[in-house]
Amino acid sequence: EKYSKEQLVRTIREIGQLGFFDPEAIDPKFKNVDAAAGTVDIEYHVVEKGSSQVELQGGYGGGGFIGTLGLSFNNFSARNLFNKESYKPLPMGDGQKVALRLQGSTYFQTYSVSFSEPWFGGKKPVQFSSSISYSKQFLNNFATRNVDKSKSFNILTLQVGLAKRLTVPDDYFVLSQSVSYQHYDLNNYNTGLFTFGNGASRNLAYTIGLSRSNKGVNPIFPTYGSDFSISAKVTPPYSLFNGIDYGDLKNQKEYKTRYTGDPRSGADGKPMNTGDYTKTEIINGQSGVVSVGSDYASADVDQGKVDQKRYNWL
């Protein structure tokens, strides 16, 4: 191809954004210049830099010790996993990224693993990415600093995505798509943050994004170009699939308050038996719970049960 200053700048930018070389040290050398034909051979001199990272840190905060261990390999080679000669100390060279991170303290734990392939399929620059993370938050009394590990709030997150470089309007545009799933599990986690302390919620979402970036040479401290992105995230209309009228849940007997203790007298002095529907009334200037028997229409709404059903799928 004939010499093009625009293509030269673009090539320097692409090399700099690989993350394997020092962007400020890229030095193109011109050879075999043919002014008549408009052609030239260009040799790029680069300085390799470390692309992998090891993170190890510890600290004290929130009444406890916090430790973190992180490993990030930004030029990994999965196809050489079973090639013992490629371990120097790990198989490298295919531009894949693998990251592992663990963080924990007396009141929470977090684990995450991610993998990305910049040349998915081996024919076009299509990036495949995947990640999984799990976190566990224990019930912590900040006043007494007591941690109850039998009560927890757990979050599991799975995500896969694809990103493809476009040719229209120009090849600086990238279309990305991803699907994510989150599972929230509350195990006797009554903090007032939620209206229910036991139960689970789930979220399935699709995200699509369009971005354009021509900044360079250094992606962290660019000296030219611009960066633009727009994205949208949607979830399925679950009420169309399951036939549940979420607005009417408060009128159904399954979502009314019931007495679960041993038989006793209510705040009004009348008997309150196990299984009776209940409601709160003001008696002699004080709030108290009374039985309404089997009249569930008069009973109070159990907001925790309503929200558990409403937020079963977010």
Short mmCIF file of C-alpha atoms in Angstrom, two decimals:
data_model
loop_
_atom_site.label_atom_id
_atom_site.label_comp_id
_atom_site.label_asym_id
_atom_site.label_seq_id
_atom_site.Cartn_x
_atom_site.Cartn_y
_atom_site.Cartn_z
CA GLU A 1 0.00 0.00 0.00
CA LYS A 2 1.03 3.60 -0.53
CA TYR A 3 2.20 5.68 2.39
CA SER A 4 -0.58 7.27 4.42
CA LYS A 5 0.09 9.52 7.39
CA GLU A 6 -3.41 8.74 8.70
CA GLN A 7 -2.72 5.00 8.62
CA LEU A 8 0.65 5.54 10.30
CA VAL A 9 -0.96 7.41 13.19
CA ARG A 10 -3.69 4.77 13.40
CA THR A 11 -1.13 1.96 13.56
CA ILE A 12 0.82 3.69 16.35
CA ARG A 13 -2.46 4.11 18.24
CA GLU A 14 -3.43 0.45 17.84
CA ILE A 15 -0.01 -0.74 19.01
CA GLY A 16 -0.17 1.59 22.01
CA GLN A 17 -3.60 0.33 23.04
CA LEU A 18 -2.57 -3.31 23.03
CA GLY A 19 -1.20 -2.82 26.53
CA PHE A 20 1.93 -4.86 25.85
CA PHE A 21 4.26 -2.00 24.85
CA ASP A 22 5.15 1.43 26.20
CA PRO A 23 2.92 3.82 24.18
CA GLU A 24 5.36 6.71 24.61
CA ALA A 25 8.30 4.69 23.25
CA ILE A 26 6.82 3.56 19.92
CA ASP A 27 9.27 4.67 17.25
CA PRO A 28 8.43 4.14 13.54
CA LYS A 29 11.50 3.92 11.27
CA PHE A 30 11.14 4.65 7.55
CA LYS A 31 13.04 2.40 5.16
CA ASN A 32 13.20 1.92 1.39
CA VAL A 33 11.44 5.21 0.69
CA ASP A 34 10.30 5.48 -2.95
CA ALA A 35 9.01 9.02 -3.47
CA ALA A 36 8.07 8.34 -7.08
CA ALA A 37 5.87 5.36 -6.24
CA GLY A 38 4.74 6.81 -2.92
CA THR A 39 5.71 3.67 -1.05
CA VAL A 40 7.79 3.06 2.04
CA ASP A 41 8.64 0.24 4.43
CA ILE A 42 7.99 1.11 8.06
CA GLU A 43 9.66 -0.69 10.93
CA TYR A 44 8.16 -0.09 14.37
CA HIS A 45 10.55 -0.14 17.31
CA VAL A 46 8.75 -0.89 20.56
CA VAL A 47 9.64 -1.31 24.21
CA GLU A 48 7.87 -4.19 25.90
CA LYS A 49 6.32 -3.54 29.29
CA GLY A 50 4.88 -5.80 31.95
CA SER A 51 1.28 -6.65 31.17
CA SER A 52 0.52 -8.88 34.15
CA GLN A 53 -0.22 -7.69 37.66
CA VAL A 54 -0.15 -9.14 41.14
CA GLU A 55 -2.17 -7.37 43.84
CA LEU A 56 -1.67 -8.11 47.50
CA GLN A 57 -2.90 -5.72 50.12
CA GLY A 58 -4.28 -5.60 53.61
CA GLY A 59 -5.86 -3.00 55.80
CA TYR A 60 -8.08 -2.32 58.74
CA GLY A 61 -11.47 -0.67 58.50
CA GLY A 62 -15.06 -0.99 59.63
CA GLY A 63 -13.96 -2.83 62.74
CA GLY A 64 -12.02 -5.58 61.00
CA PHE A 65 -9.06 -6.61 58.87
CA ILE A 66 -9.53 -6.58 55.08
CA GLY A 67 -7.27 -8.64 52.82
CA THR A 68 -7.09 -8.67 49.01
CA LEU A 69 -5.34 -10.96 46.55
CA GLY A 70 -5.53 -10.27 42.83
CA LEU A 71 -3.88 -11.83 39.77
CA SER A 72 -4.21 -10.39 36.28
CA PHE A 73 -2.63 -11.86 33.13
CA ASN A 74 -3.17 -9.60 30.11
CA ASN A 75 -1.37 -11.62 27.44
CA PHE A 76 -2.54 -15.10 28.28
CA SER A 77 -2.68 -18.10 25.92
CA ALA A 78 -5.43 -20.59 26.71
CA ARG A 79 -4.56 -22.86 23.76
CA ASN A 80 -1.19 -23.60 25.36
CA LEU A 81 -2.57 -24.65 28.73
CA PHE A 82 -1.56 -28.25 28.10
CA ASN A 83 1.78 -27.39 26.53
CA LYS A 84 4.26 -27.71 29.38
CA GLU A 85 6.99 -25.99 27.38
CA SER A 86 4.97 -22.76 27.23
CA TYR A 87 4.95 -22.25 31.01
CA LYS A 88 7.43 -19.38 31.51
CA PRO A 89 5.94 -19.16 34.15
CA LEU A 90 2.51 -19.22 32.39
CA PRO A 91 1.47 -19.71 28.75
CA MET A 92 1.49 -16.25 27.20
CA GLY A 93 1.31 -14.56 23.80
CA ASP A 94 -2.29 -14.68 22.51
CA GLY A 95 -3.54 -11.40 24.03
CA GLN A 96 -6.19 -13.05 26.16
CA LYS A 97 -6.94 -11.63 29.59
CA VAL A 98 -7.49 -13.67 32.73
CA ALA A 99 -8.13 -12.09 36.11
CA LEU A 100 -8.69 -13.60 39.54
CA ARG A 101 -9.52 -11.56 42.63
CA LEU A 102 -10.32 -12.52 46.20
CA GLN A 103 -11.16 -10.15 49.01
CA GLY A 104 -12.35 -10.92 52.51
CA SER A 105 -12.74 -9.72 56.06
CA THR A 106 -14.61 -10.79 59.16
CA TYR A 107 -17.92 -9.56 57.71
CA PHE A 108 -17.73 -10.08 53.93
CA GLN A 109 -16.14 -12.22 51.23
CA THR A 110 -15.82 -11.56 47.49
CA TYR A 111 -14.54 -13.83 44.71
CA SER A 112 -14.34 -13.05 40.99
CA VAL A 113 -12.90 -14.61 37.82
CA SER A 114 -12.95 -13.10 34.32
CA PHE A 115 -11.69 -14.09 30.88
CA SER A 116 -11.63 -12.26 27.56
CA GLU A 117 -10.59 -13.31 24.05
CA PRO A 118 -9.83 -10.41 21.63
CA TRP A 119 -9.94 -12.55 18.49
CA PHE A 120 -12.98 -14.78 19.02
CA GLY A 121 -13.32 -17.28 16.17
CA GLY A 122 -9.81 -16.49 14.92
CA LYS A 123 -10.93 -14.62 11.78
CA LYS A 124 -12.10 -11.14 12.83
CA PRO A 125 -11.41 -8.81 15.76
CA VAL A 126 -14.45 -9.88 17.80
CA GLN A 127 -13.94 -9.75 21.53
CA PHE A 128 -15.56 -12.38 23.74
CA SER A 129 -15.72 -11.70 27.47
CA SER A 130 -17.04 -13.66 30.42
CA SER A 131 -17.01 -13.25 34.17
CA ILE A 132 -18.35 -14.80 37.33
CA SER A 133 -18.37 -13.29 40.80
CA TYR A 134 -19.74 -14.23 44.19
CA SER A 135 -20.01 -12.10 47.30
CA LYS A 136 -21.24 -12.89 50.79
CA GLN A 137 -22.11 -10.18 53.31
CA PHE A 138 -22.58 -11.32 56.90
CA LEU A 139 -24.91 -9.60 59.34
CA ASN A 140 -22.72 -7.15 61.22
CA ASN A 141 -23.71 -5.18 64.32
CA PHE A 142 -21.61 -2.05 63.96
CA ALA A 143 -22.41 -0.95 67.51
CA THR A 144 -21.10 -4.12 69.17
CA ARG A 145 -18.95 -5.24 66.19
CA ASN A 146 -20.42 -8.72 66.48
CA VAL A 147 -20.67 -10.68 63.23
CA ASP A 148 -23.32 -13.38 62.84
CA LYS A 149 -22.14 -15.65 60.01
CA SER A 150 -25.35 -17.66 60.11
CA LYS A 151 -27.13 -14.63 58.60
CA SER A 152 -25.97 -13.44 55.22
CA PHE A 153 -26.77 -11.64 51.99
CA ASN A 154 -25.27 -13.43 48.96
CA ILE A 155 -24.93 -12.23 45.36
CA LEU A 156 -23.94 -14.44 42.40
CA THR A 157 -23.27 -12.71 39.07
CA LEU A 158 -22.66 -14.31 35.65
CA GLN A 159 -22.00 -12.37 32.46
CA VAL A 160 -21.01 -13.10 28.86
CA GLY A 161 -20.56 -10.59 26.07
CA LEU A 162 -19.39 -9.93 22.53
CA ALA A 163 -17.93 -6.75 21.07
CA LYS A 164 -17.42 -6.23 17.34
CA ARG A 165 -15.70 -3.47 15.43
CA LEU A 166 -17.94 -1.91 12.77
CA THR A 167 -17.09 -0.52 9.35
CA VAL A 168 -19.98 1.98 9.16
CA PRO A 169 -19.90 4.95 9.75
CA ASP A 170 -16.17 4.20 10.26
CA ASP A 171 -14.05 1.51 11.85
CA TYR A 172 -13.64 3.40 15.11
CA PHE A 173 -17.15 2.31 16.10
CA VAL A 174 -17.67 -0.78 18.28
CA LEU A 175 -20.97 -2.57 18.91
CA SER A 176 -21.07 -4.50 22.18
CA GLN A 177 -23.73 -6.85 23.54
CA SER A 178 -23.90 -8.81 26.78
CA VAL A 179 -26.24 -10.97 28.83
CA SER A 180 -26.01 -11.00 32.61
CA TYR A 181 -27.68 -12.97 35.38
CA GLN A 182 -27.69 -12.05 39.07
CA HIS A 183 -29.01 -14.09 41.95
CA TYR A 184 -29.64 -12.37 45.29
CA ASP A 185 -30.11 -14.63 48.30
CA LEU A 186 -31.09 -13.38 51.75
CA ASN A 187 -30.60 -15.80 54.61
CA ASN A 188 -32.24 -14.37 57.75
CA TYR A 189 -30.68 -11.02 56.83
CA ASN A 190 -32.97 -8.61 58.66
CA THR A 191 -31.36 -5.19 58.65
CA GLY A 192 -34.19 -2.90 57.58
CA LEU A 193 -32.53 -2.47 54.19
CA PHE A 194 -35.15 -4.80 52.67
CA THR A 195 -38.75 -5.47 53.66
CA PHE A 196 -37.97 -9.20 53.79
CA GLY A 197 -35.04 -10.99 55.39
CA ASN A 198 -35.45 -14.43 53.84
CA GLY A 199 -35.87 -15.15 50.15
CA ALA A 200 -34.28 -14.67 46.76
CA SER A 201 -34.40 -12.27 43.85
CA ARG A 202 -33.09 -12.70 40.33
CA ASN A 203 -32.19 -10.44 37.47
CA LEU A 204 -31.71 -11.38 33.81
CA ALA A 205 -30.64 -8.47 31.64
CA TYR A 206 -29.50 -7.72 28.11
CA THR A 207 -27.17 -4.79 27.49
CA ILE A 208 -26.31 -3.25 24.13
CA GLY A 209 -23.84 -0.46 23.61
CA LEU A 210 -22.37 1.61 20.80
CA SER A 211 -19.08 3.38 21.27
CA ARG A 212 -16.52 5.29 19.24
CA SER A 213 -12.99 5.97 20.38
CA ASN A 214 -10.09 7.35 18.37
CA LYS A 215 -8.03 8.70 21.24
CA GLY A 216 -4.35 7.90 21.41
CA VAL A 217 -1.54 7.17 21.71
CA ASN A 218 -1.72 6.27 25.39
CA PRO A 219 -5.25 5.09 26.30
CA ILE A 220 -4.80 6.32 29.90
CA PHE A 221 -3.33 9.73 29.09
CA PRO A 222 -4.42 10.41 25.49
CA THR A 223 -2.92 13.31 23.58
CA TYR A 224 -5.58 13.46 20.85
CA GLY A 225 -8.96 12.05 19.80
CA SER A 226 -12.31 11.63 21.50
CA ASP A 227 -14.37 8.99 23.25
CA PHE A 228 -18.14 8.52 22.95
CA SER A 229 -20.48 5.77 24.12
CA ILE A 230 -24.18 5.09 24.54
CA SER A 231 -25.81 2.00 26.01
CA ALA A 232 -29.16 0.55 27.01
CA LYS A 233 -30.04 -2.22 29.45
CA VAL A 234 -33.35 -4.08 29.35
CA THR A 235 -35.00 -6.92 31.25
CA PRO A 236 -37.83 -9.23 30.11
CA PRO A 237 -41.45 -8.18 30.85
CA TYR A 238 -42.01 -10.99 33.35
CA SER A 239 -45.67 -10.13 34.06
CA LEU A 240 -46.50 -10.95 30.43
CA PHE A 241 -45.11 -14.46 30.86
CA ASN A 242 -46.30 -15.53 34.31
CA GLY A 243 -49.77 -13.97 34.32
CA ILE A 244 -49.31 -12.44 37.78
CA ASP A 245 -51.06 -9.15 38.54
CA TYR A 246 -48.46 -7.59 40.81
CA GLY A 247 -50.72 -4.64 41.58
CA ASP A 248 -53.33 -6.97 43.10
CA LEU A 249 -51.02 -8.95 45.39
CA LYS A 250 -51.96 -6.83 48.42
CA ASN A 251 -55.58 -7.97 48.10
CA GLN A 252 -54.81 -11.70 48.06
CA LYS A 253 -54.95 -13.74 51.25
CA GLU A 254 -51.49 -15.27 50.72
CA TYR A 255 -50.03 -11.83 51.26
CA LYS A 256 -51.87 -10.87 54.45
CA THR A 257 -50.43 -10.93 57.97
CA ARG A 258 -51.17 -14.01 60.07
CA TYR A 259 -50.48 -14.92 63.67
CA THR A 260 -47.98 -17.79 63.99
CA GLY A 261 -47.45 -17.98 67.75
CA ASP A 262 -49.27 -19.85 70.50
CA PRO A 263 -52.89 -18.89 71.22
CA ARG A 264 -53.23 -15.74 73.34
CA SER A 265 -55.28 -12.59 73.67
CA GLY A 266 -54.90 -9.76 71.21
CA ALA A 267 -54.51 -6.10 72.08
CA ASP A 268 -58.32 -5.82 72.27
CA GLY A 269 -58.58 -8.67 74.80
CA LYS A 270 -60.15 -11.06 72.33
CA PRO A 271 -58.64 -14.51 71.54
CA MET A 272 -55.96 -14.66 68.87
CA ASN A 273 -55.36 -18.20 67.64
CA THR A 274 -52.56 -19.64 65.57
CA GLY A 275 -53.21 -19.00 61.87
CA ASP A 276 -55.62 -16.09 62.40
CA TYR A 277 -55.35 -13.12 60.09
CA THR A 278 -54.32 -9.99 61.97
CA LYS A 279 -54.28 -6.24 61.72
CA THR A 280 -52.86 -3.37 63.70
CA GLU A 281 -55.23 -1.06 65.58
CA ILE A 282 -54.94 1.87 67.98
CA ILE A 283 -56.45 0.83 71.31
CA ASN A 284 -56.41 3.19 74.29
CA GLY A 285 -53.90 5.38 72.49
CA GLN A 286 -51.50 2.53 71.81
CA SER A 287 -50.82 0.47 68.71
CA GLY A 288 -51.54 -3.24 69.01
CA VAL A 289 -52.20 -6.38 66.98
CA VAL A 290 -55.67 -7.92 66.98
CA SER A 291 -57.20 -10.96 65.32
CA VAL A 292 -59.70 -10.68 62.48
CA GLY A 293 -60.17 -14.47 62.28
CA SER A 294 -60.59 -15.70 58.72
CA ASP A 295 -61.49 -12.25 57.35
CA TYR A 296 -58.32 -11.79 55.32
CA ALA A 297 -59.80 -8.78 53.48
CA SER A 298 -59.60 -6.81 56.74
CA ALA A 299 -56.09 -7.99 57.63
CA ASP A 300 -52.94 -5.96 57.12
CA VAL A 301 -50.79 -6.48 54.06
CA ASP A 302 -47.59 -8.45 54.70
CA GLN A 303 -45.35 -6.11 52.75
CA GLY A 304 -42.39 -8.45 53.03
CA LYS A 305 -44.29 -11.23 51.23
CA VAL A 306 -45.57 -8.81 48.60
CA ASP A 307 -42.10 -7.48 47.88
CA GLN A 308 -40.61 -10.98 47.81
CA LYS A 309 -43.07 -11.89 45.05
CA ARG A 310 -42.68 -8.59 43.21
CA TYR A 311 -38.91 -8.75 43.27
CA ASN A 312 -38.62 -12.48 42.58
CA TRP A 313 -37.47 -11.33 39.14
CA LEU A 314 -36.14 -7.79 38.89
#
